[in-house]
């Protein structure tokens, strides 16, 4: 999660927030699905890595989006 946040910032800067949210959500969804159907330890470890990537993107991108939306809410 922490390492992914550093990479997510450069990806967000290059491509924007929406693709970053989609990538993070897809990684989290794949990690959750793989973790639920894991047949061995290696599949479980891979699912945890994918979940960490998803959380790293979410920590970096969604916090700023929520701040942006809350400022709009406070102004009106």
XYZ file of N, CA, C and O in Angstrom:
304
model
N 0.801 -1.187 0.000
C 0.000 0.000 0.000
C 0.848 1.258 0.000
O 0.604 2.172 -0.770
N 1.835 1.313 0.881
C 2.651 2.518 1.007
C 3.508 2.736 -0.237
O 3.586 3.853 -0.757
N 4.114 1.688 -0.739
C 4.953 1.802 -1.938
C 4.100 2.162 -3.150
O 4.482 2.979 -3.988
N 2.915 1.583 -3.232
C 2.022 1.846 -4.358
C 1.559 3.295 -4.377
O 1.342 3.862 -5.440
N 1.407 3.904 -3.204
C 0.980 5.302 -3.147
C 1.966 6.219 -3.870
O 1.569 7.191 -4.501
N 3.240 5.900 -3.771
C 4.240 6.715 -4.467
C 4.120 6.566 -5.983
O 4.252 7.533 -6.720
N 3.866 5.351 -6.449
C 3.688 5.141 -7.880
C 2.360 5.696 -8.365
O 2.250 6.189 -9.483
N 1.350 5.623 -7.531
C 0.023 6.104 -7.907
C 0.018 7.611 -8.128
O -0.720 8.110 -8.980
N 0.842 8.326 -7.391
C 0.875 9.778 -7.577
C 1.390 10.159 -8.960
O 0.842 11.059 -9.598
N 2.394 9.466 -9.453
C 2.902 9.777 -10.794
C 1.917 9.333 -11.870
O 1.763 9.998 -12.894
N 1.234 8.222 -11.642
C 0.228 7.766 -12.601
C -0.959 8.721 -12.625
O -1.490 9.048 -13.683
N -1.361 9.199 -11.450
C -2.451 10.171 -11.383
C -2.070 11.471 -12.072
O -2.884 12.085 -12.763
N -0.836 11.888 -11.897
C -0.371 13.124 -12.537
C -0.361 12.980 -14.060
O -0.691 13.914 -14.781
N -0.004 11.811 -14.554
C 0.098 11.605 -15.996
C -1.256 11.378 -16.658
O -1.505 11.882 -17.752
N -2.140 10.613 -16.006
C -3.376 10.196 -16.660
C -4.645 10.778 -16.049
O -5.709 10.670 -16.639
N -4.567 11.333 -14.857
C -5.743 11.909 -14.220
C -6.304 11.018 -13.132
O -5.849 9.895 -12.907
N -7.314 11.550 -12.436
C -7.881 10.838 -11.294
C -8.749 9.658 -11.692
O -8.715 8.614 -11.051
N -9.556 9.829 -12.713
C -10.501 8.767 -13.068
C -9.802 7.455 -13.448
O -10.168 6.398 -12.927
N -8.799 7.471 -14.335
C -8.103 6.205 -14.617
C -7.415 5.611 -13.386
O -7.376 4.389 -13.223
N -6.919 6.468 -12.504
C -6.268 5.964 -11.297
C -7.271 5.285 -10.375
O -6.981 4.246 -9.780
N -8.455 5.863 -10.252
C -9.497 5.248 -9.430
C -9.919 3.915 -10.046
O -10.126 2.923 -9.332
N -10.023 3.869 -11.362
C -10.408 2.626 -12.028
C -9.343 1.536 -11.854
O -9.684 0.373 -11.627
N -8.084 1.897 -11.969
C -7.007 0.913 -11.790
C -6.994 0.397 -10.358
O -6.884 -0.814 -10.114
N -7.116 1.300 -9.393
C -7.136 0.885 -7.996
C -8.334 0.010 -7.676
O -8.211 -0.993 -6.973
N -9.493 0.373 -8.205
C -10.690 -0.436 -7.978
C -10.592 -1.809 -8.615
O -11.010 -2.809 -8.030
N -10.027 -1.865 -9.815
C -9.864 -3.155 -10.493
C -8.880 -4.050 -9.743
O -9.115 -5.255 -9.590
N -7.779 -3.459 -9.261
C -6.808 -4.247 -8.494
C -7.433 -4.761 -7.204
O -7.232 -5.915 -6.817
N -8.221 -3.924 -6.542
C -8.872 -4.348 -5.305
C -9.896 -5.442 -5.577
O -9.992 -6.422 -4.831
N -10.650 -5.297 -6.650
C -11.652 -6.308 -7.004
C -10.995 -7.641 -7.342
O -11.444 -8.706 -6.890
N -9.929 -7.609 -8.131
C -9.205 -8.845 -8.462
C -8.601 -9.488 -7.214
O -8.637 -10.712 -7.063
N -8.037 -8.660 -6.336
C -7.453 -9.191 -5.107
C -8.489 -9.833 -4.210
O -8.252 -10.882 -3.614
N -9.665 -9.211 -4.109
C -10.733 -9.778 -3.280
C -11.251 -11.086 -3.875
O -11.488 -12.062 -3.148
N -11.419 -11.109 -5.190
C -11.898 -12.332 -5.842
C -10.872 -13.458 -5.718
O -11.232 -14.611 -5.444
N -9.615 -13.126 -5.912
C -8.571 -14.139 -5.813
C -8.418 -14.629 -4.376
O -8.203 -15.819 -4.137
N -8.541 -13.722 -3.421
C -8.451 -14.131 -2.018
C -9.601 -15.030 -1.607
O -9.428 -15.949 -0.803
N -10.781 -14.783 -2.147
C -11.928 -15.611 -1.820
C -11.877 -16.987 -2.441
O -12.487 -17.925 -1.932
N -11.157 -17.116 -3.534
C -11.079 -18.413 -4.226
C -9.687 -19.033 -4.152
O -9.389 -19.946 -4.925
N -8.854 -18.553 -3.245
C -7.475 -19.038 -3.159
C -7.435 -20.522 -2.805
O -8.096 -20.960 -1.870
N -6.665 -21.248 -3.578
C -6.524 -22.682 -3.352
C -5.228 -23.033 -2.634
O -5.106 -24.132 -2.090
N -4.271 -22.135 -2.673
C -3.012 -22.398 -1.993
C -2.435 -21.077 -1.461
O -3.008 -20.010 -1.644
N -1.311 -21.181 -0.813
C -0.696 -20.030 -0.167
C -0.243 -18.976 -1.177
O -0.349 -17.778 -0.922
N 0.235 -19.405 -2.334
C 0.732 -18.465 -3.334
C -0.393 -17.595 -3.902
O -0.202 -16.401 -4.146
N -1.548 -18.185 -4.097
C -2.699 -17.405 -4.564
C -3.121 -16.394 -3.503
O -3.495 -15.266 -3.816
N -3.049 -16.781 -2.249
C -3.403 -15.879 -1.154
C -2.423 -14.721 -1.058
O -2.825 -13.573 -0.853
N -1.148 -15.009 -1.225
C -0.139 -13.944 -1.196
C -0.342 -12.990 -2.360
O -0.263 -11.760 -2.195
N -0.603 -13.514 -3.553
C -0.858 -12.659 -4.710
C -2.099 -11.797 -4.494
O -2.115 -10.621 -4.849
N -3.122 -12.373 -3.877
C -4.333 -11.588 -3.618
C -4.047 -10.463 -2.638
O -4.558 -9.355 -2.791
N -3.219 -10.713 -1.642
C -2.865 -9.661 -0.680
C -2.053 -8.549 -1.348
O -2.217 -7.381 -1.025
N -1.205 -8.918 -2.303
C -0.443 -7.899 -3.042
C -1.388 -7.042 -3.870
O -1.272 -5.810 -3.881
N -2.341 -7.665 -4.542
C -3.306 -6.908 -5.333
C -4.177 -6.020 -4.448
O -4.508 -4.887 -4.820
N -4.562 -6.510 -3.282
C -5.323 -5.682 -2.343
C -4.496 -4.484 -1.879
O -5.018 -3.372 -1.746
N -3.212 -4.685 -1.667
C -2.335 -3.578 -1.285
C -2.211 -2.539 -2.382
O -2.182 -1.339 -2.116
N -2.145 -2.993 -3.634
C -2.097 -2.056 -4.766
C -3.387 -1.253 -4.829
O -3.375 -0.027 -5.013
N -4.520 -1.916 -4.646
C -5.802 -1.217 -4.668
C -5.914 -0.189 -3.562
O -6.371 0.945 -3.777
N -5.481 -0.546 -2.363
C -5.523 0.394 -1.239
C -4.550 1.534 -1.454
O -4.839 2.686 -1.115
N -3.395 1.260 -2.033
C -2.428 2.330 -2.314
C -2.990 3.370 -3.261
O -2.827 4.577 -3.055
N -3.672 2.920 -4.304
C -4.298 3.859 -5.231
C -5.429 4.618 -4.549
O -5.585 5.820 -4.747
N -6.217 3.914 -3.748
C -7.344 4.567 -3.084
C -6.857 5.610 -2.084
O -7.435 6.703 -1.998
N -5.810 5.297 -1.335
C -5.276 6.264 -0.373
C -4.777 7.521 -1.056
O -4.915 8.623 -0.532
N -4.196 7.374 -2.218
C -3.611 8.517 -2.893
C -4.659 9.339 -3.625
O -4.608 10.554 -3.613
N -5.611 8.710 -4.258
C -6.524 9.401 -5.160
C -7.813 9.834 -4.478
O -8.234 10.979 -4.591
N -8.443 8.947 -3.772
C -9.780 9.227 -3.254
C -9.794 10.267 -2.148
O -10.782 10.985 -1.997
N -8.724 10.380 -1.388
C -8.677 11.392 -0.336
C -8.770 12.786 -0.936
O -9.528 13.635 -0.449
N -8.033 13.026 -1.998
C -8.074 14.347 -2.636
C -9.427 14.605 -3.287
O -9.917 15.731 -3.284
N -10.036 13.573 -3.831
C -11.361 13.733 -4.428
C -12.391 14.079 -3.362
O -13.270 14.922 -3.580
N -12.314 13.448 -2.202
C -13.245 13.747 -1.115
C -13.053 15.170 -0.591
O -14.027 15.860 -0.276
N -11.814 15.616 -0.512
C -11.556 16.993 -0.076
C -12.126 17.975 -1.091
O -12.757 18.970 -0.724
N -11.952 17.687 -2.351
C -12.484 18.560 -3.399
C -14.002 18.629 -3.317
O -14.592 19.703 -3.404
N -14.658 17.500 -3.136
C -16.115 17.476 -3.048
C -16.605 18.154 -1.764
O -17.635 18.823 -1.775
N -15.879 17.994 -0.669
C -16.341 18.608 0.565
C -16.207 20.125 0.486
O -17.029 20.842 1.049
N -15.202 20.630 -0.194
C -15.068 22.076 -0.337
C -16.222 22.646 -1.166
O -16.734 23.713 -0.852
N -16.630 21.938 -2.191
C -17.777 22.370 -2.980
C -19.029 22.363 -2.110
O -19.843 23.277 -2.157
N -19.162 21.360 -1.264
C -20.330 21.267 -0.380
C -20.341 22.432 0.616
O -21.381 23.000 0.902
N -19.189 22.781 1.159
C -19.134 23.862 2.147
C -19.381 25.236 1.514
O -19.843 26.138 2.178
N -19.042 25.394 0.251
C -19.235 26.678 -0.417
C -20.685 26.958 -0.751
O -21.084 28.101 -0.852
N -21.491 25.938 -0.921
C -22.883 26.188 -1.336
C -23.839 26.285 -0.182
O -23.599 26.269 0.930
